């Protein structure tokens, strides 16, 4: 991991951009730890859709600042084929196919969903694990680790294969391949799942079925009225309390 820039934000947060090989990322930590602090901060990995870190930065930074205020470190990485990373022909084709059927008002079939999501999961999950290796080697960061938001299928896979992640907040707002439902049955960590009831881009029944499939003994579904971008403030507060219970 190589840090490429840093800035101190006005609310006592140190923001550092880094690269991990060809993968860009951002780390947020307290600008200065109190003298009495004796343990490194727990870490929350911030997921996001494949729209590029620059485009997603305002929302990511807002989530990260809140995480730091709650006593956590927060970090994110650029997804494959997004932002300044090399274009990925298969992903571009899958996105074009998705736009075509949605503009035509046609149903999004399993073939398109699989082509859009499964390769992204296969490529991105090992990168998240490599980033986690590097982040946990820093003296100011320690476990336990949580995962928050982003493409829910990536979160499901990480929850299955990465034992260092002990709790996760998922946002049921993306297409889910049928194969991920079987993986969901192997998820056992505590989960907090947010569903926007009127999300125009999300299959509500599929989201409910996925929640039902999770094998976790502790799982909470919070459903709120409104579209994809209408998440109420108190939903974020509830997620913060969830992480406070399981990461501290």
CSV table of C-alpha atoms in Angstrom, one decimal:
chain,number,residue,atom,x,y,z
A,1,UNK,CA,0.0,0.0,0.0
A,2,UNK,CA,1.3,3.4,-1.0
A,3,UNK,CA,-0.2,6.6,0.3
A,4,UNK,CA,-0.4,9.2,-2.5
A,5,UNK,CA,-2.1,12.2,-0.8
A,6,UNK,CA,-3.5,13.3,2.5
A,7,UNK,CA,-5.7,16.1,3.8
A,8,UNK,CA,-7.2,17.0,7.2
A,9,UNK,CA,-10.9,17.7,7.0
A,10,UNK,CA,-12.5,20.3,9.1
A,11,UNK,CA,-14.2,17.8,11.5
A,12,UNK,CA,-11.0,16.1,12.7
A,13,UNK,CA,-10.7,13.5,10.1
A,14,UNK,CA,-7.6,12.5,8.2
A,15,UNK,CA,-8.3,11.5,4.6
A,16,UNK,CA,-5.6,9.6,2.8
A,17,UNK,CA,-5.7,8.4,-0.8
A,18,UNK,CA,-3.7,5.3,-1.5
A,19,UNK,CA,-2.9,2.8,-4.2
A,20,UNK,CA,-2.6,-1.0,-3.8
A,21,UNK,CA,-1.0,-2.1,-7.0
A,22,UNK,CA,-3.3,-0.6,-9.7
A,23,UNK,CA,-6.2,-0.2,-7.3
A,24,UNK,CA,-7.0,3.3,-5.9
A,25,UNK,CA,-8.6,3.7,-2.5
A,26,UNK,CA,-9.3,6.1,0.3
A,27,UNK,CA,-8.7,5.7,4.0
A,28,UNK,CA,-10.4,7.9,6.7
A,29,UNK,CA,-9.1,7.9,10.3
A,30,UNK,CA,-9.1,10.4,13.2
A,31,UNK,CA,-6.6,13.2,12.5
A,32,UNK,CA,-5.2,12.7,16.0
A,33,UNK,CA,-5.9,10.0,18.5
A,34,UNK,CA,-6.5,11.0,22.1
A,35,UNK,CA,-3.5,10.4,24.4
A,36,UNK,CA,-5.5,7.8,26.4
A,37,UNK,CA,-6.1,5.7,23.3
A,38,UNK,CA,-4.5,2.3,23.7
A,39,UNK,CA,-6.1,0.3,20.9
A,40,UNK,CA,-6.3,0.7,17.2
A,41,UNK,CA,-9.7,1.6,15.7
A,42,UNK,CA,-12.1,-1.0,14.3
A,43,UNK,CA,-12.5,-0.8,10.6
A,44,UNK,CA,-15.6,-0.4,8.4
A,45,UNK,CA,-15.2,-1.2,4.7
A,46,UNK,CA,-17.4,1.2,2.6
A,47,UNK,CA,-18.9,-0.5,-0.4
A,48,UNK,CA,-20.4,1.5,-3.3
A,49,UNK,CA,-21.8,0.9,-6.8
A,50,UNK,CA,-19.5,0.7,-9.8
A,51,UNK,CA,-19.8,4.3,-10.7
A,52,UNK,CA,-16.3,5.5,-9.8
A,53,UNK,CA,-14.8,6.9,-6.6
A,54,UNK,CA,-14.8,10.5,-7.9
A,55,UNK,CA,-18.5,10.4,-8.6
A,56,UNK,CA,-19.4,8.6,-5.4
A,57,UNK,CA,-17.0,10.7,-3.2
A,58,UNK,CA,-19.5,13.0,-1.6
A,59,UNK,CA,-21.6,10.2,-0.3
A,60,UNK,CA,-18.6,8.0,0.7
A,61,UNK,CA,-17.0,10.9,2.5
A,62,UNK,CA,-20.2,11.6,4.4
A,63,UNK,CA,-20.5,8.0,5.5
A,64,UNK,CA,-16.8,7.9,6.4
A,65,UNK,CA,-16.9,11.1,8.5
A,66,UNK,CA,-19.8,9.7,10.5
A,67,UNK,CA,-17.9,6.4,11.0
A,68,UNK,CA,-14.9,8.2,12.3
A,69,UNK,CA,-17.1,10.3,14.6
A,70,UNK,CA,-18.4,7.0,16.0
A,71,UNK,CA,-14.9,5.8,16.7
A,72,UNK,CA,-14.1,3.7,13.6
A,73,UNK,CA,-11.7,3.9,10.7
A,74,UNK,CA,-13.3,3.7,7.2
A,75,UNK,CA,-11.9,2.7,3.9
A,76,UNK,CA,-13.0,2.1,0.3
A,77,UNK,CA,-11.4,1.0,-3.0
A,78,UNK,CA,-12.2,1.5,-6.7
A,79,UNK,CA,-14.1,-1.4,-8.2
A,80,UNK,CA,-12.7,-3.2,-11.4
A,81,UNK,CA,-13.6,-1.3,-14.6
A,82,UNK,CA,-14.6,1.8,-12.7
A,83,UNK,CA,-13.2,5.3,-12.3
A,84,UNK,CA,-9.7,5.6,-13.8
A,85,UNK,CA,-9.1,1.8,-13.9
A,86,UNK,CA,-8.9,0.1,-17.3
A,87,UNK,CA,-12.2,-0.4,-19.1
A,88,UNK,CA,-13.6,-3.8,-18.9
A,89,UNK,CA,-15.3,-4.8,-22.2
A,90,UNK,CA,-17.6,-7.5,-20.7
A,91,UNK,CA,-18.8,-5.1,-18.0
A,92,UNK,CA,-19.4,-2.3,-20.5
A,93,UNK,CA,-21.5,-4.7,-22.7
A,94,UNK,CA,-23.5,-5.9,-19.7
A,95,UNK,CA,-24.3,-2.4,-18.7
A,96,UNK,CA,-25.3,-1.5,-22.2
A,97,UNK,CA,-27.6,-4.6,-22.3
A,98,UNK,CA,-29.2,-3.5,-19.0
A,99,UNK,CA,-29.8,0.1,-20.2
A,100,UNK,CA,-31.4,-1.3,-23.4
A,101,UNK,CA,-33.9,-3.5,-21.7
A,102,UNK,CA,-34.8,-0.9,-19.0
A,103,UNK,CA,-35.3,1.9,-21.6
A,104,UNK,CA,-37.5,-0.5,-23.6
A,105,UNK,CA,-39.5,-1.3,-20.4
A,106,UNK,CA,-38.6,-5.0,-20.7
A,107,UNK,CA,-37.9,-7.3,-17.7
A,108,UNK,CA,-34.3,-7.7,-16.8
A,109,UNK,CA,-33.6,-11.4,-17.3
A,110,UNK,CA,-31.2,-13.7,-15.4
A,111,UNK,CA,-28.7,-13.8,-18.2
A,112,UNK,CA,-28.2,-10.0,-18.0
A,113,UNK,CA,-28.0,-10.0,-14.2
A,114,UNK,CA,-25.5,-12.8,-14.2
A,115,UNK,CA,-23.3,-11.1,-16.8
A,116,UNK,CA,-23.5,-7.8,-14.9
A,117,UNK,CA,-22.9,-9.0,-11.4
A,118,UNK,CA,-21.1,-12.3,-11.2
A,119,UNK,CA,-17.8,-11.3,-12.9
A,120,UNK,CA,-17.7,-8.2,-10.7
A,121,UNK,CA,-18.0,-10.3,-7.6
A,122,UNK,CA,-15.3,-12.7,-8.8
A,123,UNK,CA,-12.9,-9.8,-9.6
A,124,UNK,CA,-13.6,-7.4,-6.7
A,125,UNK,CA,-13.8,-9.7,-3.7
A,126,UNK,CA,-10.1,-10.8,-3.8
A,127,UNK,CA,-9.2,-7.1,-4.2
A,128,UNK,CA,-11.2,-6.2,-1.1
A,129,UNK,CA,-9.3,-9.0,0.8
A,130,UNK,CA,-6.0,-7.7,-0.4
A,131,UNK,CA,-7.0,-4.2,0.7
A,132,UNK,CA,-8.0,-5.6,4.1
A,133,UNK,CA,-4.6,-7.2,4.5
A,134,UNK,CA,-2.9,-3.9,3.9
A,135,UNK,CA,-5.2,-1.8,6.0
A,136,UNK,CA,-5.0,-4.1,9.0
A,137,UNK,CA,-1.2,-3.9,8.9
A,138,UNK,CA,-1.4,-0.2,9.8
A,139,UNK,CA,-0.8,0.4,13.5
A,140,UNK,CA,-3.8,2.8,13.8
A,141,UNK,CA,-6.3,0.1,12.5
A,142,UNK,CA,-7.3,-3.2,14.0
A,143,UNK,CA,-10.2,-5.6,14.0
A,144,UNK,CA,-12.9,-6.3,14.2
A,145,UNK,CA,-14.1,-5.3,10.7
A,146,UNK,CA,-17.5,-4.5,9.3
A,147,UNK,CA,-18.7,-4.1,5.7
A,148,UNK,CA,-21.3,-1.5,4.7
A,149,UNK,CA,-23.4,-0.8,1.6
A,150,UNK,CA,-22.4,-1.2,-2.0
A,151,UNK,CA,-23.3,-4.0,-4.4
A,152,UNK,CA,-25.1,-6.5,-2.1
A,153,UNK,CA,-23.7,-9.6,-4.0
A,154,UNK,CA,-20.1,-8.4,-3.2
A,155,UNK,CA,-21.1,-8.1,0.4
A,156,UNK,CA,-22.6,-11.5,0.5
A,157,UNK,CA,-19.5,-13.1,-1.0
A,158,UNK,CA,-17.2,-11.3,1.4
A,159,UNK,CA,-19.4,-12.3,4.4
A,160,UNK,CA,-19.0,-15.9,3.3
A,161,UNK,CA,-15.3,-16.1,2.6
A,162,UNK,CA,-13.7,-13.4,4.8
A,163,UNK,CA,-13.6,-14.4,8.5
A,164,UNK,CA,-12.3,-11.0,9.6
A,165,UNK,CA,-15.6,-9.4,8.7
A,166,UNK,CA,-17.8,-9.9,11.7
A,167,UNK,CA,-20.9,-7.8,10.9
A,168,UNK,CA,-22.4,-6.2,7.8
A,169,UNK,CA,-24.9,-3.6,6.7
A,170,UNK,CA,-26.4,-4.3,3.3
A,171,UNK,CA,-28.4,-2.1,1.0
A,172,UNK,CA,-31.0,-4.0,-1.0
A,173,UNK,CA,-30.8,-1.8,-4.0
A,174,UNK,CA,-29.1,-3.9,-6.8
A,175,UNK,CA,-29.7,-6.9,-9.0
A,176,UNK,CA,-28.9,-10.2,-7.4
A,177,UNK,CA,-28.0,-13.4,-9.4
A,178,UNK,CA,-29.9,-16.5,-8.4
A,179,UNK,CA,-26.5,-18.2,-7.5
A,180,UNK,CA,-26.1,-15.6,-4.7
A,181,UNK,CA,-29.1,-16.9,-2.9
A,182,UNK,CA,-27.3,-20.2,-2.2
A,183,UNK,CA,-24.3,-18.3,-0.9
A,184,UNK,CA,-26.6,-16.2,1.3
A,185,UNK,CA,-27.6,-19.4,3.2
A,186,UNK,CA,-23.9,-19.7,4.2
A,187,UNK,CA,-23.8,-16.2,5.7
A,188,UNK,CA,-23.8,-16.4,9.5
A,189,UNK,CA,-22.6,-13.0,10.8
A,190,UNK,CA,-25.0,-10.4,12.2
A,191,UNK,CA,-26.7,-8.4,9.4
A,192,UNK,CA,-28.6,-5.1,9.1
A,193,UNK,CA,-30.4,-4.9,5.7
A,194,UNK,CA,-31.9,-1.6,4.4
A,195,UNK,CA,-34.6,-1.8,1.8
A,196,UNK,CA,-36.3,1.2,0.2
A,197,UNK,CA,-39.8,0.0,-0.4
A,198,UNK,CA,-40.4,2.0,-3.6
A,199,UNK,CA,-36.9,1.6,-5.1
A,200,UNK,CA,-37.7,1.9,-8.8
A,201,UNK,CA,-34.5,-0.1,-9.8
A,202,UNK,CA,-34.8,-2.9,-7.3
A,203,UNK,CA,-36.9,-6.1,-7.3
A,204,UNK,CA,-38.6,-5.8,-3.9
A,205,UNK,CA,-39.7,-9.5,-3.8
A,206,UNK,CA,-36.2,-10.6,-4.7
A,207,UNK,CA,-34.8,-8.5,-1.9
A,208,UNK,CA,-37.2,-10.0,0.6
A,209,UNK,CA,-36.4,-13.5,-0.7
A,210,UNK,CA,-32.7,-12.8,-0.3
A,211,UNK,CA,-33.2,-11.6,3.3
A,212,UNK,CA,-35.1,-14.7,4.0
A,213,UNK,CA,-32.3,-16.8,2.6
A,214,UNK,CA,-29.6,-15.4,4.9
A,215,UNK,CA,-28.4,-18.0,7.4
A,216,UNK,CA,-27.6,-15.5,10.1
A,217,UNK,CA,-29.2,-16.0,13.5
A,218,UNK,CA,-29.2,-12.2,14.0
A,219,UNK,CA,-30.6,-10.3,10.9
A,220,UNK,CA,-32.7,-7.2,10.8
A,221,UNK,CA,-34.6,-5.8,7.8
A,222,UNK,CA,-35.3,-2.1,7.9
A,223,UNK,CA,-37.8,-1.1,5.2
A,224,UNK,CA,-38.6,2.5,4.6
A,225,UNK,CA,-41.0,4.2,2.1
A,226,UNK,CA,-39.3,6.0,-0.7
A,227,UNK,CA,-37.1,5.5,-3.7
A,228,UNK,CA,-33.5,4.6,-4.1
A,229,UNK,CA,-32.1,7.9,-3.0
A,230,UNK,CA,-34.7,8.6,-0.3
A,231,UNK,CA,-33.0,6.9,2.6
A,232,UNK,CA,-34.0,8.7,5.8
A,233,UNK,CA,-31.4,10.0,8.2
A,234,UNK,CA,-32.5,7.7,11.0
A,235,UNK,CA,-31.7,4.7,8.9
A,236,UNK,CA,-28.0,5.7,9.0
A,237,UNK,CA,-28.3,6.2,12.7
A,238,UNK,CA,-29.6,2.7,13.1
A,239,UNK,CA,-26.8,1.3,11.1
A,240,UNK,CA,-24.3,3.2,13.2
A,241,UNK,CA,-25.8,1.7,16.4
A,242,UNK,CA,-25.6,-1.8,14.8
A,243,UNK,CA,-21.9,-1.4,14.1
A,244,UNK,CA,-21.3,0.0,17.6
A,245,UNK,CA,-22.8,-3.2,19.1
A,246,UNK,CA,-20.8,-5.5,17.0
A,247,UNK,CA,-17.4,-3.8,16.4
A,248,UNK,CA,-16.7,-2.3,19.8
